[in-house]
Amino acid sequence: TVFPPVASISLNDITGSYSGTPQAKSLENHVKVRNLDKNIAVSEWLPNFKAGYYSEVVTGLTYRGIQTGISIPLWQNINTVKTADYQMQVANAELDQYKSQEMAHIVSLFNKRDKLASLLQEIKSALLPVNDLSLLRKALDSGEMNISEFYFEITVFFTSWMGLLKTEKELAITDAELKFFVRQ
């Protein structure tokens, strides 16, 4: 099995180019909507001014003229501005929490990749010098070991190589997940 080489991406490169997942973008849009809701609530709380031409006909009498007025909302929508402000604060808190969780996930993936890469190098340095089953076969043929020792040594050998392949696979998957966060 040939795995792709590990990308040489630093944590600063990842965090510098990271722009967010679609869910983070959705939460950012939710914050913008809550901000607009707050602006609407504030504008509804402001006094309303009216000016215009007025005409009224009452059983034989006609009234015409210019009408001006101001309406001040005293008890109407009394807590809507506070509610909209709190909803915007909640949306900001959810966005900050999600972004911090994403960054923690990226850092944990980066640390996992580094640990797997160092573990892989240790396993390779231990296994590559002894990558020869013919020596075990010669020891069995010459009588230096019996068949049960031979099978035990073969099992240890292949278990070690399976561990190497599993570590390479985990490293490749972790590296691919990290590459997802890099937008180039």
C-alpha positions as CSV (number, residue, x, y, z in Angstrom):
1,T,0.0,0.0,0.0
2,V,1.4,3.4,-1.0
3,F,0.1,6.3,1.1
4,P,0.5,9.9,0.0
5,P,3.3,11.8,1.7
6,V,2.5,13.9,4.7
7,A,2.0,17.6,3.8
8,S,4.4,20.0,5.4
9,I,1.7,22.4,6.7
10,S,2.3,24.3,9.9
11,L,-0.4,25.2,12.4
12,N,0.0,28.9,11.6
13,D,-0.6,28.2,7.9
14,I,-3.8,26.3,8.8
15,T,-5.2,28.9,11.2
16,G,-4.2,31.7,8.8
17,S,-6.0,30.3,5.8
18,Y,-8.9,28.8,7.6
19,S,-12.1,30.7,6.8
20,G,-14.7,28.4,8.5
21,T,-17.0,25.6,7.6
22,P,-20.5,26.0,6.2
23,Q,-22.0,25.8,9.6
24,A,-19.8,28.6,10.8
25,K,-20.9,30.7,7.8
26,S,-24.5,29.9,8.7
27,L,-23.9,31.1,12.3
28,E,-22.3,34.3,11.0
29,N,-25.3,34.9,8.9
30,H,-27.5,34.3,11.9
31,V,-25.6,37.0,13.8
32,K,-26.1,39.4,11.0
33,V,-29.9,38.7,11.0
34,R,-30.1,39.2,14.7
35,N,-28.3,42.5,14.3
36,L,-30.8,43.6,11.7
37,D,-33.6,42.5,14.0
38,K,-32.1,44.7,16.7
39,N,-31.9,47.6,14.4
40,I,-35.6,47.1,13.4
41,A,-36.6,46.9,17.1
42,V,-34.7,50.2,17.8
43,S,-36.4,51.9,14.9
44,E,-39.8,50.8,16.1
45,W,-39.1,52.3,19.5
46,L,-38.3,55.7,18.1
47,P,-41.1,58.3,17.9
48,N,-43.1,58.4,14.6
49,F,-43.6,61.7,12.9
50,K,-46.6,62.4,10.7
51,A,-47.3,65.3,8.4
52,G,-49.8,65.6,5.5
53,Y,-53.1,67.0,4.2
54,Y,-56.2,66.2,6.1
55,S,-59.8,66.3,5.0
56,E,-62.9,65.3,6.9
57,V,-66.6,65.6,6.1
58,V,-69.1,65.4,8.9
59,T,-72.9,66.0,8.2
60,G,-72.7,69.2,6.3
61,L,-69.4,70.4,7.7
62,T,-66.1,70.1,5.8
63,Y,-62.7,70.3,7.6
64,R,-59.6,70.6,5.5
65,G,-56.0,71.5,6.4
66,I,-52.5,70.4,7.2
67,Q,-52.0,67.9,9.9
68,T,-48.8,67.2,11.8
69,G,-48.2,64.9,14.6
70,I,-45.9,62.8,16.7
71,S,-46.5,59.5,18.3
72,I,-44.3,58.3,21.1
73,P,-44.4,54.6,21.9
74,L,-44.6,54.5,25.7
75,W,-45.7,50.9,26.5
76,Q,-45.8,49.4,23.1
77,N,-42.9,47.1,22.4
78,I,-41.4,47.9,25.8
79,N,-38.9,45.0,25.9
80,T,-38.4,44.3,22.2
81,V,-35.1,46.2,22.0
82,K,-33.7,44.3,25.1
83,T,-34.9,41.0,23.7
84,A,-33.3,41.7,20.3
85,D,-30.1,42.7,22.0
86,Y,-30.0,39.5,24.1
87,Q,-30.8,37.4,21.0
88,M,-27.9,39.0,19.2
89,Q,-25.6,38.3,22.2
90,V,-26.7,34.7,22.2
91,A,-26.0,34.4,18.5
92,N,-22.5,35.9,19.0
93,A,-21.8,33.5,21.9
94,E,-22.9,30.5,19.8
95,L,-20.7,31.6,16.9
96,D,-17.7,32.1,19.3
97,Q,-18.2,28.8,20.9
98,Y,-18.4,27.0,17.5
99,K,-15.3,28.7,16.2
100,S,-13.4,27.8,19.4
101,Q,-14.5,24.2,19.1
102,E,-13.3,24.2,15.5
103,M,-10.0,25.6,16.4
104,A,-9.6,23.1,19.2
105,H,-10.4,20.3,16.7
106,I,-7.8,21.6,14.2
107,V,-5.1,21.8,17.0
108,S,-5.9,18.3,18.1
109,L,-5.7,17.0,14.6
110,F,-2.4,18.8,14.1
111,N,-1.0,17.3,17.3
112,K,-2.3,13.8,16.4
113,R,-0.6,14.1,13.0
114,D,2.7,15.0,14.6
115,K,2.5,12.1,17.1
116,L,1.5,9.6,14.4
117,A,4.4,10.8,12.2
118,S,6.9,10.4,15.0
119,L,5.5,7.0,15.9
120,L,5.6,5.9,12.3
121,Q,9.3,6.9,12.1
122,E,10.0,4.9,15.2
123,I,8.2,1.8,13.9
124,K,10.0,2.1,10.5
125,S,13.4,2.5,12.1
126,A,12.8,-0.6,14.2
127,L,11.2,-2.8,11.5
128,L,13.2,-2.0,8.3
129,P,16.6,-3.4,9.5
130,V,14.9,-6.8,10.3
131,N,12.7,-7.0,7.2
132,D,13.9,-10.5,6.2
133,L,11.9,-13.6,6.8
134,S,14.6,-15.8,5.2
135,L,16.6,-15.6,8.4
136,L,13.8,-17.1,10.4
137,R,13.4,-19.8,7.7
138,K,17.2,-20.6,7.9
139,A,17.0,-20.8,11.7
140,L,14.1,-23.2,11.4
141,D,15.9,-25.4,8.8
142,S,19.1,-25.5,10.8
143,G,17.3,-26.5,14.0
144,E,18.0,-23.5,16.1
145,M,14.3,-23.0,16.7
146,N,11.3,-25.3,16.7
147,I,8.1,-24.8,14.7
148,S,6.2,-23.1,17.5
149,E,8.9,-20.5,18.0
150,F,8.9,-20.0,14.2
151,Y,5.2,-19.4,14.1
152,F,5.4,-17.1,17.1
153,E,8.2,-15.0,15.5
154,I,6.2,-14.9,12.2
155,T,3.1,-13.7,14.1
156,V,5.1,-11.0,15.9
157,F,6.6,-9.9,12.6
158,F,3.3,-9.7,10.7
159,T,1.6,-8.0,13.7
160,S,4.3,-5.4,13.7
161,W,3.9,-4.8,10.0
162,M,0.1,-4.5,10.4
163,G,0.7,-2.0,13.2
164,L,2.9,0.0,10.8
165,L,0.2,-0.1,8.0
166,K,-2.5,1.0,10.5
167,T,-0.4,3.9,11.7
168,E,0.3,4.9,8.1
169,K,-3.4,4.8,7.3
170,E,-4.3,6.9,10.4
171,L,-1.6,9.4,9.5
172,A,-3.0,9.7,5.9
173,I,-6.6,10.1,7.2
174,T,-5.5,12.8,9.7
175,D,-3.5,14.6,7.1
176,A,-6.4,14.6,4.7
177,E,-8.7,16.0,7.5
178,L,-6.2,18.8,8.1
179,K,-6.0,19.6,4.4
180,F,-9.7,20.1,4.4
181,F,-9.2,23.1,6.7
182,V,-6.6,24.7,4.4
183,R,-8.2,26.9,1.7
184,Q,-5.7,27.7,-1.0
